mmCIF file of N, CA and C in Angstrom:
data_model
loop_
_atom_site.group_PDB
_atom_site.id
_atom_site.type_symbol
_atom_site.label_atom_id
_atom_site.label_comp_id
_atom_site.label_asym_id
_atom_site.label_seq_id
_atom_site.Cartn_x
_atom_site.Cartn_y
_atom_site.Cartn_z
ATOM 1 N N MET A 1 118.646 111.565 99.814
ATOM 2 C CA MET A 1 117.374 111.420 100.471
ATOM 3 C C MET A 1 117.567 111.498 101.975
ATOM 4 N N ALA A 2 116.808 112.366 102.604
ATOM 5 C CA ALA A 2 116.866 112.487 104.059
ATOM 6 C C ALA A 2 115.946 111.447 104.696
ATOM 7 N N PHE A 3 116.296 111.041 105.897
ATOM 8 C CA PHE A 3 115.442 110.134 106.647
ATOM 9 C C PHE A 3 115.297 110.647 108.064
ATOM 10 N N ARG A 4 114.260 110.180 108.783
ATOM 11 C CA ARG A 4 114.003 110.632 110.148
ATOM 12 C C ARG A 4 115.063 110.092 111.095
ATOM 13 N N ILE A 5 115.572 110.941 111.989
ATOM 14 C CA ILE A 5 116.485 110.456 113.023
ATOM 15 C C ILE A 5 115.827 110.524 114.396
ATOM 16 N N SER A 6 114.635 111.123 114.465
ATOM 17 C CA SER A 6 113.869 111.108 115.709
ATOM 18 C C SER A 6 112.951 109.884 115.677
ATOM 19 N N PRO A 7 112.334 109.526 116.779
ATOM 20 C CA PRO A 7 111.566 108.289 116.830
ATOM 21 C C PRO A 7 110.187 108.336 116.180
ATOM 22 N N ASN A 8 109.832 109.420 115.498
ATOM 23 C CA ASN A 8 108.512 109.487 114.852
ATOM 24 C C ASN A 8 108.400 108.420 113.772
ATOM 25 N N LEU A 9 107.229 107.836 113.674
ATOM 26 C CA LEU A 9 106.991 106.831 112.654
ATOM 27 C C LEU A 9 106.036 107.381 111.620
ATOM 28 N N GLY A 10 105.846 106.662 110.546
ATOM 29 C CA GLY A 10 104.916 107.101 109.526
ATOM 30 C C GLY A 10 105.588 107.172 108.178
ATOM 31 N N PRO A 11 105.047 107.986 107.274
ATOM 32 C CA PRO A 11 105.580 108.040 105.914
ATOM 33 C C PRO A 11 106.996 108.615 105.876
ATOM 34 N N ASP A 12 107.740 108.200 104.860
ATOM 35 C CA ASP A 12 109.089 108.734 104.654
ATOM 36 C C ASP A 12 109.022 110.241 104.455
ATOM 37 N N LEU A 13 110.133 110.922 104.682
ATOM 38 C CA LEU A 13 110.164 112.377 104.557
ATOM 39 C C LEU A 13 109.909 112.849 103.136
ATOM 40 N N GLU A 14 110.157 112.005 102.155
ATOM 41 C CA GLU A 14 109.928 112.394 100.766
ATOM 42 C C GLU A 14 108.694 111.715 100.174
ATOM 43 N N GLN A 15 107.866 111.131 101.019
ATOM 44 C CA GLN A 15 106.649 110.457 100.573
ATOM 45 C C GLN A 15 105.459 111.371 100.780
ATOM 46 N N PHE A 16 104.463 111.289 99.888
ATOM 47 C CA PHE A 16 103.231 112.053 100.060
ATOM 48 C C PHE A 16 102.067 111.213 99.583
ATOM 49 N N ASP A 17 100.890 111.480 100.139
ATOM 50 C CA ASP A 17 99.677 110.760 99.754
ATOM 51 C C ASP A 17 98.489 111.515 100.314
ATOM 52 N N THR A 18 97.301 111.202 99.810
ATOM 53 C CA THR A 18 96.097 111.870 100.299
ATOM 54 C C THR A 18 95.573 111.235 101.575
ATOM 55 N N ASP A 19 96.091 110.080 101.968
ATOM 56 C CA ASP A 19 95.619 109.413 103.175
ATOM 57 C C ASP A 19 96.738 108.577 103.772
ATOM 58 N N PHE A 20 97.106 108.867 105.010
ATOM 59 C CA PHE A 20 98.074 108.060 105.729
ATOM 60 C C PHE A 20 97.415 107.552 106.989
ATOM 61 N N TRP A 21 97.353 106.273 107.114
ATOM 62 C CA TRP A 21 96.853 105.707 108.360
ATOM 63 C C TRP A 21 97.464 104.334 108.521
ATOM 64 N N PHE A 22 98.185 104.154 109.594
ATOM 65 C CA PHE A 22 98.839 102.895 109.887
ATOM 66 C C PHE A 22 98.113 102.252 111.052
ATOM 67 N N ASP A 23 97.362 101.218 110.778
ATOM 68 C CA ASP A 23 96.576 100.556 111.810
ATOM 69 C C ASP A 23 97.329 99.315 112.290
ATOM 70 N N LEU A 24 98.520 99.536 112.791
ATOM 71 C CA LEU A 24 99.349 98.453 113.286
ATOM 72 C C LEU A 24 99.695 98.715 114.743
ATOM 73 N N THR A 25 99.819 97.711 115.526
ATOM 74 C CA THR A 25 100.203 97.857 116.922
ATOM 75 C C THR A 25 101.584 98.490 117.007
ATOM 76 N N GLY A 26 101.687 99.576 117.742
ATOM 77 C CA GLY A 26 102.970 100.237 117.948
ATOM 78 C C GLY A 26 103.392 101.187 116.855
ATOM 79 N N VAL A 27 102.578 101.362 115.803
ATOM 80 C CA VAL A 27 102.911 102.290 114.728
ATOM 81 C C VAL A 27 101.843 103.369 114.696
ATOM 82 N N ASP A 28 102.237 104.601 114.950
ATOM 83 C CA ASP A 28 101.297 105.716 114.982
ATOM 84 C C ASP A 28 101.386 106.524 113.698
ATOM 85 N N SER A 29 100.234 106.899 113.175
ATOM 86 C CA SER A 29 100.207 107.806 112.037
ATOM 87 C C SER A 29 100.552 109.203 112.522
ATOM 88 N N PRO A 30 101.324 109.958 111.748
ATOM 89 C CA PRO A 30 101.599 111.336 112.147
ATOM 90 C C PRO A 30 100.340 112.172 111.987
ATOM 91 N N LEU A 31 100.190 113.142 112.843
ATOM 92 C CA LEU A 31 99.089 114.088 112.749
ATOM 93 C C LEU A 31 99.609 115.368 112.120
ATOM 94 N N PRO A 32 98.771 116.117 111.399
ATOM 95 C CA PRO A 32 99.224 117.400 110.886
ATOM 96 C C PRO A 32 99.784 118.254 112.029
ATOM 97 N N GLY A 33 100.940 118.835 111.790
ATOM 98 C CA GLY A 33 101.628 119.619 112.805
ATOM 99 C C GLY A 33 102.718 118.839 113.514
ATOM 100 N N SER A 34 102.771 117.510 113.306
ATOM 101 C CA SER A 34 103.841 116.705 113.894
ATOM 102 C C SER A 34 105.170 117.141 113.287
ATOM 103 N N THR A 35 106.212 117.157 114.087
ATOM 104 C CA THR A 35 107.531 117.535 113.586
ATOM 105 C C THR A 35 108.513 116.396 113.796
ATOM 106 N N THR A 36 109.554 116.401 112.994
ATOM 107 C CA THR A 36 110.627 115.423 113.121
ATOM 108 C C THR A 36 111.910 116.052 112.596
ATOM 109 N N LEU A 37 113.028 115.483 112.969
ATOM 110 C CA LEU A 37 114.329 115.953 112.516
ATOM 111 C C LEU A 37 114.844 114.981 111.463
ATOM 112 N N GLY A 38 115.317 115.514 110.349
ATOM 113 C CA GLY A 38 115.845 114.680 109.271
ATOM 114 C C GLY A 38 117.344 114.500 109.388
ATOM 115 N N SER A 39 117.854 113.478 108.723
ATOM 116 C CA SER A 39 119.292 113.198 108.734
ATOM 117 C C SER A 39 120.099 114.315 108.081
ATOM 118 N N ASP A 40 119.431 115.188 107.337
ATOM 119 C CA ASP A 40 120.100 116.321 106.707
ATOM 120 C C ASP A 40 120.199 117.530 107.633
ATOM 121 N N GLY A 41 119.727 117.386 108.876
ATOM 122 C CA GLY A 41 119.804 118.463 109.856
ATOM 123 C C GLY A 41 118.622 119.411 109.837
ATOM 124 N N HIS A 42 117.701 119.232 108.912
ATOM 125 C CA HIS A 42 116.532 120.102 108.801
ATOM 126 C C HIS A 42 115.356 119.545 109.598
ATOM 127 N N ARG A 43 114.535 120.451 110.106
ATOM 128 C CA ARG A 43 113.294 120.063 110.773
ATOM 129 C C ARG A 43 112.208 119.940 109.713
ATOM 130 N N TYR A 44 111.332 118.969 109.883
ATOM 131 C CA TYR A 44 110.220 118.724 108.971
ATOM 132 C C TYR A 44 108.921 118.787 109.760
ATOM 133 N N VAL A 45 107.855 119.295 109.131
ATOM 134 C CA VAL A 45 106.533 119.337 109.753
ATOM 135 C C VAL A 45 105.540 118.691 108.787
ATOM 136 N N PHE A 46 104.635 117.887 109.339
ATOM 137 C CA PHE A 46 103.654 117.156 108.540
ATOM 138 C C PHE A 46 102.469 118.063 108.261
ATOM 139 N N VAL A 47 102.195 118.328 106.980
ATOM 140 C CA VAL A 47 101.160 119.285 106.580
ATOM 141 C C VAL A 47 100.325 118.740 105.422
ATOM 142 N N LYS A 48 99.251 119.456 105.117
ATOM 143 C CA LYS A 48 98.386 119.125 103.983
ATOM 144 C C LYS A 48 98.584 120.187 102.908
ATOM 145 N N ALA A 49 98.678 119.754 101.666
ATOM 146 C CA ALA A 49 98.878 120.680 100.544
ATOM 147 C C ALA A 49 97.577 121.411 100.233
ATOM 148 N N GLY A 50 97.589 122.734 100.341
ATOM 149 C CA GLY A 50 96.434 123.554 100.002
ATOM 150 C C GLY A 50 96.378 123.883 98.522
ATOM 151 N N ALA A 51 97.419 123.487 97.800
ATOM 152 C CA ALA A 51 97.513 123.683 96.347
ATOM 153 C C ALA A 51 98.442 122.606 95.818
ATOM 154 N N ALA A 52 98.428 122.395 94.519
ATOM 155 C CA ALA A 52 99.356 121.445 93.917
ATOM 156 C C ALA A 52 100.722 122.117 93.785
ATOM 157 N N PHE A 53 101.782 121.361 94.055
ATOM 158 C CA PHE A 53 103.149 121.868 93.946
ATOM 159 C C PHE A 53 103.871 121.072 92.862
ATOM 160 N N ALA A 54 104.320 121.768 91.808
ATOM 161 C CA ALA A 54 104.905 121.093 90.652
ATOM 162 C C ALA A 54 106.381 120.774 90.825
ATOM 163 N N THR A 55 107.106 121.578 91.602
ATOM 164 C CA THR A 55 108.552 121.376 91.701
ATOM 165 C C THR A 55 109.007 121.237 93.142
ATOM 166 N N ALA A 56 110.086 120.504 93.318
ATOM 167 C CA ALA A 56 110.711 120.400 94.634
ATOM 168 C C ALA A 56 111.353 121.737 94.965
ATOM 169 N N GLY A 57 111.384 122.088 96.225
ATOM 170 C CA GLY A 57 111.998 123.342 96.639
ATOM 171 C C GLY A 57 111.080 124.540 96.532
ATOM 172 N N THR A 58 109.785 124.317 96.311
ATOM 173 C CA THR A 58 108.816 125.421 96.282
ATOM 174 C C THR A 58 108.618 125.941 97.690
ATOM 175 N N ASP A 59 108.827 127.245 97.908
ATOM 176 C CA ASP A 59 108.604 127.839 99.227
ATOM 177 C C ASP A 59 107.132 127.774 99.578
ATOM 178 N N VAL A 60 106.848 127.412 100.833
ATOM 179 C CA VAL A 60 105.459 127.333 101.279
ATOM 180 C C VAL A 60 105.271 128.084 102.594
ATOM 181 N N VAL A 61 104.057 128.577 102.769
ATOM 182 C CA VAL A 61 103.621 129.196 104.011
ATOM 183 C C VAL A 61 102.686 128.199 104.669
ATOM 184 N N ILE A 62 102.875 127.959 105.958
ATOM 185 C CA ILE A 62 102.061 126.985 106.681
ATOM 186 C C ILE A 62 101.158 127.702 107.671
ATOM 187 N N ASN A 63 99.861 127.447 107.565
ATOM 188 C CA ASN A 63 98.892 127.955 108.532
ATOM 189 C C ASN A 63 98.981 127.044 109.755
ATOM 190 N N GLU A 64 99.433 127.571 110.879
ATOM 191 C CA GLU A 64 99.664 126.750 112.060
ATOM 192 C C GLU A 64 98.392 126.425 112.838
ATOM 193 N N THR A 65 97.241 126.835 112.338
ATOM 194 C CA THR A 65 95.962 126.441 112.928
ATOM 195 C C THR A 65 95.406 125.227 112.196
ATOM 196 N N THR A 66 95.483 125.257 110.864
ATOM 197 C CA THR A 66 94.926 124.178 110.050
ATOM 198 C C THR A 66 95.995 123.224 109.521
ATOM 199 N N TRP A 67 97.269 123.616 109.581
ATOM 200 C CA TRP A 67 98.400 122.856 109.068
ATOM 201 C C TRP A 67 98.271 122.610 107.565
ATOM 202 N N VAL A 68 97.803 123.643 106.867
ATOM 203 C CA VAL A 68 97.697 123.618 105.407
ATOM 204 C C VAL A 68 98.827 124.476 104.843
ATOM 205 N N ALA A 69 99.526 123.926 103.840
ATOM 206 C CA ALA A 69 100.640 124.630 103.201
ATOM 207 C C ALA A 69 100.201 125.182 101.852
ATOM 208 N N THR A 70 100.519 126.454 101.616
ATOM 209 C CA THR A 70 100.247 127.092 100.337
ATOM 210 C C THR A 70 101.525 127.763 99.851
ATOM 211 N N ALA A 71 101.622 127.991 98.564
ATOM 212 C CA ALA A 71 102.814 128.618 97.996
ATOM 213 C C ALA A 71 102.956 130.045 98.513
ATOM 214 N N GLY A 72 104.172 130.438 98.791
ATOM 215 C CA GLY A 72 104.451 131.787 99.277
ATOM 216 C C GLY A 72 105.823 131.848 99.895
ATOM 217 N N ALA A 73 106.244 133.033 100.246
ATOM 218 C CA ALA A 73 107.576 133.248 100.812
ATOM 219 C C ALA A 73 107.577 132.848 102.283
ATOM 220 N N GLY A 74 107.617 131.565 102.533
ATOM 221 C CA GLY A 74 107.606 131.060 103.904
ATOM 222 C C GLY A 74 108.956 130.513 104.311
ATOM 223 N N THR A 75 108.987 129.848 105.443
ATOM 224 C CA THR A 75 110.232 129.299 105.973
ATOM 225 C C THR A 75 110.356 127.804 105.719
ATOM 226 N N TYR A 76 109.402 127.232 104.980
ATOM 227 C CA TYR A 76 109.430 125.811 104.632
ATOM 228 C C TYR A 76 109.397 125.657 103.127
ATOM 229 N N GLU A 77 109.727 124.442 102.656
ATOM 230 C CA GLU A 77 109.693 124.155 101.235
ATOM 231 C C GLU A 77 109.234 122.726 100.999
ATOM 232 N N THR A 78 108.833 122.457 99.755
ATOM 233 C CA THR A 78 108.434 121.104 99.395
ATOM 234 C C THR A 78 109.680 120.253 99.181
ATOM 235 N N PRO A 79 109.707 119.032 99.712
ATOM 236 C CA PRO A 79 110.898 118.190 99.556
ATOM 237 C C PRO A 79 110.973 117.473 98.220
ATOM 238 N N VAL A 80 109.827 117.296 97.555
ATOM 239 C CA VAL A 80 109.773 116.578 96.280
ATOM 240 C C VAL A 80 108.840 117.305 95.324
ATOM 241 N N ALA A 81 108.848 116.901 94.071
ATOM 242 C CA ALA A 81 107.984 117.505 93.056
ATOM 243 C C ALA A 81 106.669 116.758 92.932
ATOM 244 N N ALA A 82 105.728 117.397 92.272
ATOM 245 C CA ALA A 82 104.434 116.804 91.904
ATOM 246 C C ALA A 82 103.581 116.396 93.100
ATOM 247 N N ILE A 83 103.502 117.254 94.099
ATOM 248 C CA ILE A 83 102.613 116.995 95.240
ATOM 249 C C ILE A 83 101.235 117.529 94.867
ATOM 250 N N PRO A 84 100.224 116.659 94.833
ATOM 251 C CA PRO A 84 98.888 117.117 94.446
ATOM 252 C C PRO A 84 98.176 117.841 95.587
ATOM 253 N N ILE A 85 97.157 118.622 95.249
ATOM 254 C CA ILE A 85 96.359 119.298 96.258
ATOM 255 C C ILE A 85 95.733 118.256 97.189
ATOM 256 N N ASN A 86 95.616 118.596 98.448
ATOM 257 C CA ASN A 86 95.044 117.763 99.513
ATOM 258 C C ASN A 86 95.901 116.575 99.912
ATOM 259 N N ALA A 87 97.117 116.466 99.386
ATOM 260 C CA ALA A 87 98.024 115.395 99.799
ATOM 261 C C ALA A 87 98.750 115.832 101.070
ATOM 262 N N TYR A 88 99.040 114.887 101.941
ATOM 263 C CA TYR A 88 99.825 115.152 103.142
ATOM 264 C C TYR A 88 101.288 114.900 102.819
ATOM 265 N N PHE A 89 102.176 115.749 103.358
ATOM 266 C CA PHE A 89 103.604 115.588 103.106
ATOM 267 C C PHE A 89 104.392 116.239 104.237
ATOM 268 N N TRP A 90 105.668 115.934 104.297
ATOM 269 C CA TRP A 90 106.572 116.540 105.275
ATOM 270 C C TRP A 90 107.212 117.768 104.636
ATOM 271 N N ALA A 91 106.841 118.975 105.089
ATOM 272 C CA ALA A 91 107.456 120.212 104.602
ATOM 273 C C ALA A 91 108.810 120.386 105.291
ATOM 274 N N ARG A 92 109.808 120.748 104.526
ATOM 275 C CA ARG A 92 111.192 120.881 105.024
ATOM 276 C C ARG A 92 111.481 122.327 105.401
ATOM 277 N N GLN A 93 111.965 122.549 106.612
ATOM 278 C CA GLN A 93 112.352 123.890 107.035
ATOM 279 C C GLN A 93 113.608 124.277 106.250
ATOM 280 N N ILE A 94 113.583 125.469 105.665
ATOM 281 C CA ILE A 94 114.672 125.882 104.780
ATOM 282 C C ILE A 94 115.970 126.127 105.555
ATOM 283 N N ALA A 95 115.892 126.893 106.616
ATOM 284 C CA ALA A 95 117.097 127.212 107.397
ATOM 285 C C ALA A 95 117.403 126.101 108.391
ATOM 286 N N LEU A 96 118.680 125.861 108.590
ATOM 287 C CA LEU A 96 119.084 124.867 109.596
ATOM 288 C C LEU A 96 118.919 125.414 110.983
#
């Protein structure tokens, strides 16, 4: 399991949900398009699932205007399986 090594706060890199909001002093919710570096050396970007993803490692294309990820031959992938449509998650950049 990879973890964030940059100072970004919010959900774990392998966590997903339809709503993330941390209303705590000093804890900021990530916004779609936020990036962070994982302990595995990969860059991650916070996006919304435009479709359901059944398996981990599914290649995704990210629309950099809306930050919606859809299946396709992109440069990112899903870090975990069973991500439902409209869930927010950290997409993992495939290449180091």
